[in-house]
JSON list of C-alpha atoms in Angstrom, two decimals:
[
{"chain": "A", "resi": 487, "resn": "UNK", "atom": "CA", "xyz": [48.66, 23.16, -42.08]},
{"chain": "A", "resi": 488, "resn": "UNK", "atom": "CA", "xyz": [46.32, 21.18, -39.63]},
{"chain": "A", "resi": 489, "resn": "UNK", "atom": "CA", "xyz": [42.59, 23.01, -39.12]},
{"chain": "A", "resi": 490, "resn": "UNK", "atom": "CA", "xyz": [40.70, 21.67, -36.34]},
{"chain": "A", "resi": 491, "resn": "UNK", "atom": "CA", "xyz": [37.11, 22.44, -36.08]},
{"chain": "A", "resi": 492, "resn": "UNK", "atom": "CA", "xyz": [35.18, 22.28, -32.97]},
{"chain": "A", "resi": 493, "resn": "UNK", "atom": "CA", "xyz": [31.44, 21.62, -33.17]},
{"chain": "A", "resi": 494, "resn": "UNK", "atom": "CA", "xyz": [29.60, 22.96, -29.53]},
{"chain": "A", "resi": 495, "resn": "UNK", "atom": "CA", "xyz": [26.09, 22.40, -29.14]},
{"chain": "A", "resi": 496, "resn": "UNK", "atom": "CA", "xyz": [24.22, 24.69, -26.70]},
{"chain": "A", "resi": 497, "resn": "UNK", "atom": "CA", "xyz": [22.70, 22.96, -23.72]},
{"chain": "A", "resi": 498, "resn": "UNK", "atom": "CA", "xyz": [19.54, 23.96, -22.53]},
{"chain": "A", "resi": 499, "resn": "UNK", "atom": "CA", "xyz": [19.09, 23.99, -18.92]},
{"chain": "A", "resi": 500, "resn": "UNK", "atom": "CA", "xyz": [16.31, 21.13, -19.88]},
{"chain": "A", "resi": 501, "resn": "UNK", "atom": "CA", "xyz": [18.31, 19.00, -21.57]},
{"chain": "A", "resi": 502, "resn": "UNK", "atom": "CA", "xyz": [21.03, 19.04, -18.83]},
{"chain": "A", "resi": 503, "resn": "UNK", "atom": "CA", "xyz": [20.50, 16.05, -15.99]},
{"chain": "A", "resi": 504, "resn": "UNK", "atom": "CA", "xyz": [19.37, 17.37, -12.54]},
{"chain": "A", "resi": 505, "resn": "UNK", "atom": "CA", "xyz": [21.74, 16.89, -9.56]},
{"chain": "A", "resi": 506, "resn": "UNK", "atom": "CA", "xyz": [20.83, 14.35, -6.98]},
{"chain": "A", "resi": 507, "resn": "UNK", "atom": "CA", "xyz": [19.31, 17.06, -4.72]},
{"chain": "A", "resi": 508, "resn": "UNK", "atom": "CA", "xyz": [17.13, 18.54, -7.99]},
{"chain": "A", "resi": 509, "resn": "UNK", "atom": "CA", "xyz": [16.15, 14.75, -7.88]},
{"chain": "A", "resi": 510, "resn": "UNK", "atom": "CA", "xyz": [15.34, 14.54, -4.50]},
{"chain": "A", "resi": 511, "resn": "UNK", "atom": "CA", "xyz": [13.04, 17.42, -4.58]},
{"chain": "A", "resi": 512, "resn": "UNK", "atom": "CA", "xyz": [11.26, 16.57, -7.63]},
{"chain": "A", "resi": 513, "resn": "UNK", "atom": "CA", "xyz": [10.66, 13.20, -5.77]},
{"chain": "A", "resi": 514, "resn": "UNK", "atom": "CA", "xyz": [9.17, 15.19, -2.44]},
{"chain": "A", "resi": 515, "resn": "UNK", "atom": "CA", "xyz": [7.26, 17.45, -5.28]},
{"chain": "A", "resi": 516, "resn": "UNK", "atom": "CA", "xyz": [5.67, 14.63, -6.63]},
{"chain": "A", "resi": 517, "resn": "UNK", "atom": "CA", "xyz": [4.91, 13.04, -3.48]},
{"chain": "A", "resi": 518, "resn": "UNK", "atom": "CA", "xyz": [3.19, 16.09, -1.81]},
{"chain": "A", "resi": 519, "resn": "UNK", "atom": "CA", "xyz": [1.03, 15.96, -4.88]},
{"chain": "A", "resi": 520, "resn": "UNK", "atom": "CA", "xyz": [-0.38, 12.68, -4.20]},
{"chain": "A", "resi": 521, "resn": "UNK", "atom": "CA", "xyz": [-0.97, 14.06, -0.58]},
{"chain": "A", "resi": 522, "resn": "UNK", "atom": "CA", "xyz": [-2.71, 16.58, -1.81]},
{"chain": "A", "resi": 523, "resn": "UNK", "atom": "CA", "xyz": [-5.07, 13.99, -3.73]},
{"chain": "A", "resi": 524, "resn": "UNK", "atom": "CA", "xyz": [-4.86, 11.60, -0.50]},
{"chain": "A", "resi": 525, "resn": "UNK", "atom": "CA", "xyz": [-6.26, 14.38, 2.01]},
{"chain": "A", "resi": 526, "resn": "UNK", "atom": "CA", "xyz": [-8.93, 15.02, -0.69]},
{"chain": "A", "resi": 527, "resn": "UNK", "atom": "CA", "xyz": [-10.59, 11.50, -0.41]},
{"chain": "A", "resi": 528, "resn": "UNK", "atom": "CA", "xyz": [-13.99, 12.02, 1.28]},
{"chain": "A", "resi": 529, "resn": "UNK", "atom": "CA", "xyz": [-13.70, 8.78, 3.51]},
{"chain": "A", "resi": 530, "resn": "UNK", "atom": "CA", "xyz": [-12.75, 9.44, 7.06]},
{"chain": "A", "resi": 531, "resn": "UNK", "atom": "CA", "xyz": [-9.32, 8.10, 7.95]},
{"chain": "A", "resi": 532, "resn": "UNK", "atom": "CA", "xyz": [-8.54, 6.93, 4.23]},
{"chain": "A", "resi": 533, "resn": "UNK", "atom": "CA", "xyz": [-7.09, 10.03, 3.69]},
{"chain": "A", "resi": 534, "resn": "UNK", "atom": "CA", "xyz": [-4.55, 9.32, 6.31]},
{"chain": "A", "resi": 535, "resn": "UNK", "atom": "CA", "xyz": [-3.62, 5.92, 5.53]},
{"chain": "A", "resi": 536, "resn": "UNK", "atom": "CA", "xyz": [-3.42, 6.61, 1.82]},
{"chain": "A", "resi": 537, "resn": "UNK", "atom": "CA", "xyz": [-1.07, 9.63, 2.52]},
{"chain": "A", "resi": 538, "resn": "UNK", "atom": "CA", "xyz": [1.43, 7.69, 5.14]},
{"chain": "A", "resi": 539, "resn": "UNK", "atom": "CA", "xyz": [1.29, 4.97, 2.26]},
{"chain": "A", "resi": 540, "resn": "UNK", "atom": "CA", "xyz": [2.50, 7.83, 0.07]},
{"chain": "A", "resi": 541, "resn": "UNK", "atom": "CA", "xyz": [4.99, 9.49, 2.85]},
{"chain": "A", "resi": 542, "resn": "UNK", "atom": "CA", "xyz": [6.68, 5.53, 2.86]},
{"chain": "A", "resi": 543, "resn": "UNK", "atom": "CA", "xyz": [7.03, 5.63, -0.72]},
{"chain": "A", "resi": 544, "resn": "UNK", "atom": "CA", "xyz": [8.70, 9.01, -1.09]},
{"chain": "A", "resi": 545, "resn": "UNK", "atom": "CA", "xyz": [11.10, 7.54, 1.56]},
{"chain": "A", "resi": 546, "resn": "UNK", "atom": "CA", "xyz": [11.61, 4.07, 0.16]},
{"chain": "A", "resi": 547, "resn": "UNK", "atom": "CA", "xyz": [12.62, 6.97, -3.48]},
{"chain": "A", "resi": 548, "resn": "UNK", "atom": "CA", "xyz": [14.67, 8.92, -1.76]},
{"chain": "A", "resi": 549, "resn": "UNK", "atom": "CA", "xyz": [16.28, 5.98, 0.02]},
{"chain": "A", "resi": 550, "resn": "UNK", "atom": "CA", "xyz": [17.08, 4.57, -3.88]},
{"chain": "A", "resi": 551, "resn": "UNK", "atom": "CA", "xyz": [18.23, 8.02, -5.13]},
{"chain": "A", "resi": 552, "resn": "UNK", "atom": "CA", "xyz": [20.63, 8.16, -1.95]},
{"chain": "A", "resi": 553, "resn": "UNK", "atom": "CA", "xyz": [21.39, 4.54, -2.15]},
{"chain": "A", "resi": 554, "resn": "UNK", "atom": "CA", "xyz": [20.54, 3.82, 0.88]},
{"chain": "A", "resi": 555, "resn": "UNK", "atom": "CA", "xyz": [19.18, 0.26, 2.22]},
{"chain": "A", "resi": 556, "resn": "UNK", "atom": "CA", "xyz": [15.31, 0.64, 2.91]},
{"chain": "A", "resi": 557, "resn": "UNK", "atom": "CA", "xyz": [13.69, -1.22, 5.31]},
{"chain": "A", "resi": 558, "resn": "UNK", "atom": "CA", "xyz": [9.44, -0.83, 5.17]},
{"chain": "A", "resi": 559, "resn": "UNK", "atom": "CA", "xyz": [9.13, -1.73, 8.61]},
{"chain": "A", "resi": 560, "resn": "UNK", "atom": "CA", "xyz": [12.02, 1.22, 10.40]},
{"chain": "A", "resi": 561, "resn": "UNK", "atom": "CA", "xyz": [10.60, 3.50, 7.23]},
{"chain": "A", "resi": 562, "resn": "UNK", "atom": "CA", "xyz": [6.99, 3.23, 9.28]},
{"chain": "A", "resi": 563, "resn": "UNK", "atom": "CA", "xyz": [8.74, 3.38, 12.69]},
{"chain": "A", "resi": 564, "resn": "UNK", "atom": "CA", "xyz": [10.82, 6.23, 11.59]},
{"chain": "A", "resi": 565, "resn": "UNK", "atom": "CA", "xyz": [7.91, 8.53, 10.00]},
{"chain": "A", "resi": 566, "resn": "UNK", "atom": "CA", "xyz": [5.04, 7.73, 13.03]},
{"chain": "A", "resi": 567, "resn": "UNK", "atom": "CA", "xyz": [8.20, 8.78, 15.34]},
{"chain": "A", "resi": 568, "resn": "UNK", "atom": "CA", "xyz": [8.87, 11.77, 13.20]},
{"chain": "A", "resi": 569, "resn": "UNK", "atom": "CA", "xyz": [4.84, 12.81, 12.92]},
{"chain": "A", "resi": 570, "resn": "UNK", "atom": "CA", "xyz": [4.34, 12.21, 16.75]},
{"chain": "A", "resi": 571, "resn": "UNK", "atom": "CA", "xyz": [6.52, 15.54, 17.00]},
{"chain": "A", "resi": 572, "resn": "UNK", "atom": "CA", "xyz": [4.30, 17.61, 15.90]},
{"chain": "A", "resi": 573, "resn": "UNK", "atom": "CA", "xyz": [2.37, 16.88, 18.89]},
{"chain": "A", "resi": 574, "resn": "UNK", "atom": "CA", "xyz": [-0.92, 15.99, 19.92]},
{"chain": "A", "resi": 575, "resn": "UNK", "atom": "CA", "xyz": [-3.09, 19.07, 19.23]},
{"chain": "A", "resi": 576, "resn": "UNK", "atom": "CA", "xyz": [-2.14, 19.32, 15.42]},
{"chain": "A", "resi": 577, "resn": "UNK", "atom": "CA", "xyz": [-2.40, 15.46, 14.96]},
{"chain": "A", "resi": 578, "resn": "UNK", "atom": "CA", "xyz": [-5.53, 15.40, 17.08]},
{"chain": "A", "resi": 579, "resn": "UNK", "atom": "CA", "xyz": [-7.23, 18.27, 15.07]},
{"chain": "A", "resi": 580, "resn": "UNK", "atom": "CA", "xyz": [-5.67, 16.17, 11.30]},
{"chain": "A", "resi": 581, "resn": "UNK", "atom": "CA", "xyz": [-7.97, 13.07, 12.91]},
{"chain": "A", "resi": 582, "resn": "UNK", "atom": "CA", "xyz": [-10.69, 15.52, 13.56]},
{"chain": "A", "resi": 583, "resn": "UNK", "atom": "CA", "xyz": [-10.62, 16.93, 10.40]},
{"chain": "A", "resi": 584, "resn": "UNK", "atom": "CA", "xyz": [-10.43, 13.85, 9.10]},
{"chain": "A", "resi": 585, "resn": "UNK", "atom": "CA", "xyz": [-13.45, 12.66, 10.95]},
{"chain": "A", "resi": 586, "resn": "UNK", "atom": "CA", "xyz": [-15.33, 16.20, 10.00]},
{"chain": "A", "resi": 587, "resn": "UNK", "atom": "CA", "xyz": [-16.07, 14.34, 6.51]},
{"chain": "A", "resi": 588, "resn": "UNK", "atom": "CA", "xyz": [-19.19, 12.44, 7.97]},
{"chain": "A", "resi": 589, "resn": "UNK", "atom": "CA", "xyz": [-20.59, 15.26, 8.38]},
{"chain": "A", "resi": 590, "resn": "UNK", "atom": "CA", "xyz": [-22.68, 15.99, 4.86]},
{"chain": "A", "resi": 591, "resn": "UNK", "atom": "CA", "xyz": [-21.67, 19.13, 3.13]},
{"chain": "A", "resi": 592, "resn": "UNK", "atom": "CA", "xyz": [-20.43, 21.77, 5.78]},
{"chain": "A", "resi": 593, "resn": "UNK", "atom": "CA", "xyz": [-18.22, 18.69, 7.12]},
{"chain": "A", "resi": 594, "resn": "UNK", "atom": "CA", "xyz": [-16.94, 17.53, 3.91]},
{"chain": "A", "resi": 595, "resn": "UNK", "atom": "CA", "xyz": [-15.98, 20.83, 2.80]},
{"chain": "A", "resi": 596, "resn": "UNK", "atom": "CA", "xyz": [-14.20, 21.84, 5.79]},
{"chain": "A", "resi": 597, "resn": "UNK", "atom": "CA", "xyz": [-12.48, 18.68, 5.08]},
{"chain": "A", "resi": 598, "resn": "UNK", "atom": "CA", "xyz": [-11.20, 19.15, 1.06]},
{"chain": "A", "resi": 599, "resn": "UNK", "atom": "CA", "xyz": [-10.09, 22.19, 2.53]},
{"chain": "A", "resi": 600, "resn": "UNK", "atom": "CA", "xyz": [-7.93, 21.56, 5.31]},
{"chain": "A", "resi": 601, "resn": "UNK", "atom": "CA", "xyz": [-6.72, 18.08, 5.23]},
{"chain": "A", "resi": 602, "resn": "UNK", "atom": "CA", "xyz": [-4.82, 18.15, 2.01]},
{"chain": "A", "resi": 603, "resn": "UNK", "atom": "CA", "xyz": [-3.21, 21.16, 2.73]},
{"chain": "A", "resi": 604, "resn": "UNK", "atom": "CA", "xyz": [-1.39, 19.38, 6.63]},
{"chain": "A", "resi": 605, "resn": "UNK", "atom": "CA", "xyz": [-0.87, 15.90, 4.93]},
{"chain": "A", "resi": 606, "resn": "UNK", "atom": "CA", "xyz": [0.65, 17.92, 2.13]},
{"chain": "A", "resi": 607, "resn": "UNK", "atom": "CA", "xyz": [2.73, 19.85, 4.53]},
{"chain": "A", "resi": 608, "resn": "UNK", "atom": "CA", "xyz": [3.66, 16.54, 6.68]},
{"chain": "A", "resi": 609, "resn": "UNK", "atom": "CA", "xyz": [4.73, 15.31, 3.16]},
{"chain": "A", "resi": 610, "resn": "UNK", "atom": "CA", "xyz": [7.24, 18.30, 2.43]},
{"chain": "A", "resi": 611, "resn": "UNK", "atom": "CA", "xyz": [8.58, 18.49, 5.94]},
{"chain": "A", "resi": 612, "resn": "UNK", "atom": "CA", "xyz": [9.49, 15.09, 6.07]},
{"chain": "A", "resi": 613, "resn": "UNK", "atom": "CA", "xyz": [10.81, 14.46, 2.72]},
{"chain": "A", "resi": 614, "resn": "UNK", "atom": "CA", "xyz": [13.27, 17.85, 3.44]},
{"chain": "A", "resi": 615, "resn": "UNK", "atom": "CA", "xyz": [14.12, 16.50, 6.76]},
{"chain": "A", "resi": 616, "resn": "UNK", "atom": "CA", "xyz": [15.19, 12.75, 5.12]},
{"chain": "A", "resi": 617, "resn": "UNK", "atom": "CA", "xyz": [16.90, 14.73, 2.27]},
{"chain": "A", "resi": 618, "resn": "UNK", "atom": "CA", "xyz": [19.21, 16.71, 4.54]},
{"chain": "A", "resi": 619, "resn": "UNK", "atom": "CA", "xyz": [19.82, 13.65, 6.66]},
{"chain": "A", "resi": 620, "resn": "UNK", "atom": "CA", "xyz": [20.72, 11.78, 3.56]},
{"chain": "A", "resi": 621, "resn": "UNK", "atom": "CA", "xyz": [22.76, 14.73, 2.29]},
{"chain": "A", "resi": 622, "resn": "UNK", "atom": "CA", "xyz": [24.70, 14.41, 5.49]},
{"chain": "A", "resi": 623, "resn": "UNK", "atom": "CA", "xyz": [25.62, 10.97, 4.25]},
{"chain": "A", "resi": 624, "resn": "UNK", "atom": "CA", "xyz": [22.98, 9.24, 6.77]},
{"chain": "A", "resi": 625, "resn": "UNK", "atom": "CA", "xyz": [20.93, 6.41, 6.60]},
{"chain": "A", "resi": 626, "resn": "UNK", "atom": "CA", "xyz": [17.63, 4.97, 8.03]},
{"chain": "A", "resi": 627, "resn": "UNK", "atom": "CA", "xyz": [19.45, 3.00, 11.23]},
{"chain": "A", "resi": 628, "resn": "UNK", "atom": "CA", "xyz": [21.35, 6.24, 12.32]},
{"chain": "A", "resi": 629, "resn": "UNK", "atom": "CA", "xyz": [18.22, 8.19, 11.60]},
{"chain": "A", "resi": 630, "resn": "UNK", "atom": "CA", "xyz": [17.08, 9.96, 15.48]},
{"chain": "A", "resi": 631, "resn": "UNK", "atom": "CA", "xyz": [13.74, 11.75, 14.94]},
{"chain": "A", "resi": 632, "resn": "UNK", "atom": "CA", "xyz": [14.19, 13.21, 18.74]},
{"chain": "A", "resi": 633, "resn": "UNK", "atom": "CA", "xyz": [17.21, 15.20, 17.49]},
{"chain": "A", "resi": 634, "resn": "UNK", "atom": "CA", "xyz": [15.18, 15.82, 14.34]},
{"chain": "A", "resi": 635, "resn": "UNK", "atom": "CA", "xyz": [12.03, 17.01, 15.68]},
{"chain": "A", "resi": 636, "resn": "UNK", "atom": "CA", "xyz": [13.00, 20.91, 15.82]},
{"chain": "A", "resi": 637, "resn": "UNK", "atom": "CA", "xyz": [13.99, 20.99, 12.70]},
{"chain": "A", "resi": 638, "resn": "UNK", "atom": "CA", "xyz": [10.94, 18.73, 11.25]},
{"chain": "A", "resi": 639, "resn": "UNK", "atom": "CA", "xyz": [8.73, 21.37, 12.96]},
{"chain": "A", "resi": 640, "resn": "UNK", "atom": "CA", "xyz": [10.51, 24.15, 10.95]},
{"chain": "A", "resi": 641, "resn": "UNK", "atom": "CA", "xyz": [10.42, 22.17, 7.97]},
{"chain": "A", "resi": 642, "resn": "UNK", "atom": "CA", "xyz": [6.54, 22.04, 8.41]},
{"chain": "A", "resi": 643, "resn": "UNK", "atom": "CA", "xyz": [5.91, 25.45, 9.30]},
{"chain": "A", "resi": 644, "resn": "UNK", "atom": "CA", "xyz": [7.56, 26.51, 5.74]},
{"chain": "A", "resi": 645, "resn": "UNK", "atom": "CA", "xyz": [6.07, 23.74, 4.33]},
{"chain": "A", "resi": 646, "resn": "UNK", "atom": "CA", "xyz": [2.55, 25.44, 4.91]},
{"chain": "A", "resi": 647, "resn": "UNK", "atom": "CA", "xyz": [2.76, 27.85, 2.15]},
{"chain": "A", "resi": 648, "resn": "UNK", "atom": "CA", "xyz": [4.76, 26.02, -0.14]},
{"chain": "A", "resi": 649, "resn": "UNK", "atom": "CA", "xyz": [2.12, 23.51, 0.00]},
{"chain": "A", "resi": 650, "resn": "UNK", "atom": "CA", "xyz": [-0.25, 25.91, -0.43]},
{"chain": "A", "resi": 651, "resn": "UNK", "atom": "CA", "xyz": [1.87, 26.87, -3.88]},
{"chain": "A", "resi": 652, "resn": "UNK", "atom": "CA", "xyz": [2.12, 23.69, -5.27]},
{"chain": "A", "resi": 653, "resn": "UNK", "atom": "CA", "xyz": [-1.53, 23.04, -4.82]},
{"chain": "A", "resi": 654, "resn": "UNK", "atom": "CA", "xyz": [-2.38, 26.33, -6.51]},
{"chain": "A", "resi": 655, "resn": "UNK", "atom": "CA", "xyz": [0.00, 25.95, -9.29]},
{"chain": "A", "resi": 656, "resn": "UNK", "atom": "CA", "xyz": [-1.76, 22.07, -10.09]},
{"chain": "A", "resi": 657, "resn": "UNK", "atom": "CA", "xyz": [-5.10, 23.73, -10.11]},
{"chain": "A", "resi": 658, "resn": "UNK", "atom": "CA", "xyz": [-3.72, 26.39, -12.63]},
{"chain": "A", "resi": 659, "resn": "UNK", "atom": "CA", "xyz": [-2.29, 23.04, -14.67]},
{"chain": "A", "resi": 660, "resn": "UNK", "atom": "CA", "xyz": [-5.44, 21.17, -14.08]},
{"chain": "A", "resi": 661, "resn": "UNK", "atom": "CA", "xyz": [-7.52, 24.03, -15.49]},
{"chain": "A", "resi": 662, "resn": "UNK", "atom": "CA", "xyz": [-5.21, 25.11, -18.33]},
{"chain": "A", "resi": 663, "resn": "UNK", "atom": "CA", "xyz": [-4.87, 21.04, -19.54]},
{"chain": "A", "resi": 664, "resn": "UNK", "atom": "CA", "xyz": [-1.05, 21.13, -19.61]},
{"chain": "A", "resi": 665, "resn": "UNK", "atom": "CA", "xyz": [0.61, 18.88, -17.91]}
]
């Protein structure tokens, strides 16, 4: 008589690895977080250098995750193409936001307020617009931000209050110590 004993160990959902598209959006989570910080900084401008900096980044990760080849200089192209879309009058009122920090206290608050939340947005929007592209099996050189600009518009109108989310639940982190 043969006994054969089988041994299972439960598997928390924790302990199991996250699929490439849990990945990806823990990549575009973390990203939008340092946007948040970015559109924070109380120089004029440096908030929007620091967070296309961090908008190149997430897409030179996501480009690894996806394995696909990353070129800095089409990643730049590709974003400022991508961000143009949202048209003047919202980029236009980010500089002037932006610019709102030189002006002592009523200015700089406007500006902690506002500006992280739209460079946080722009984050989310266009890391779930390079995720579904990359989904798709796409890469940076067949990348067409015309065709993509509907949908990044979308993407950023959601991204709004999930932005908004995020930044509340990393207060609630911040002021709890937990991390």
């Amino acid at each position: 008589e043969i006994k054969v004993e089988i041994k299972t160990e439960a598997v928390t959902p924790a302990a199991r690895p996250l699929s490439k598209m849990g990945r990806a959006e823990a990549i575009i989570r973390r990203n939008v977080i340092w946007s948040l910080g970015a559109g924070i900084l109380p120089v004029p401008l440096l908030d929007m250098v620091v967070a296309s900096g961090v908008q190149l980044k997430m897409l030179k990760e996501l480009s690894e995750l996806y394995e696909v080849q990353f070129s800095e200089s089409i990643g730049k192209k590709l974003l400022a193409s991508l961000l143009s879309s949202v048209g003047g009058v919202a980029l236009g009122a980010t500089f002037g936001v932006s610019i709102c920090k030189l002006v002592p206290v009523l200015g700089a608050a406007l500006g902690a307020a506002s500006s992280p939340l739209f460079v946080g947005a722009c984050t989310h929007a266009t890391g779930k617009v390079f995720l579904m592209h990359f989904e798709s099996g796409g890469t940076l050189l067949d990348f067409d931000p015309r065709a993509m600009r509907e949908h990044f518009k979308e993407e950023l109108e959601q991204a709004k209050g999930n932005v908004a989310q995020i930044r509340k639940d990393e207060r609630a982190t911040a002021a709890n110590g937990t991390r």
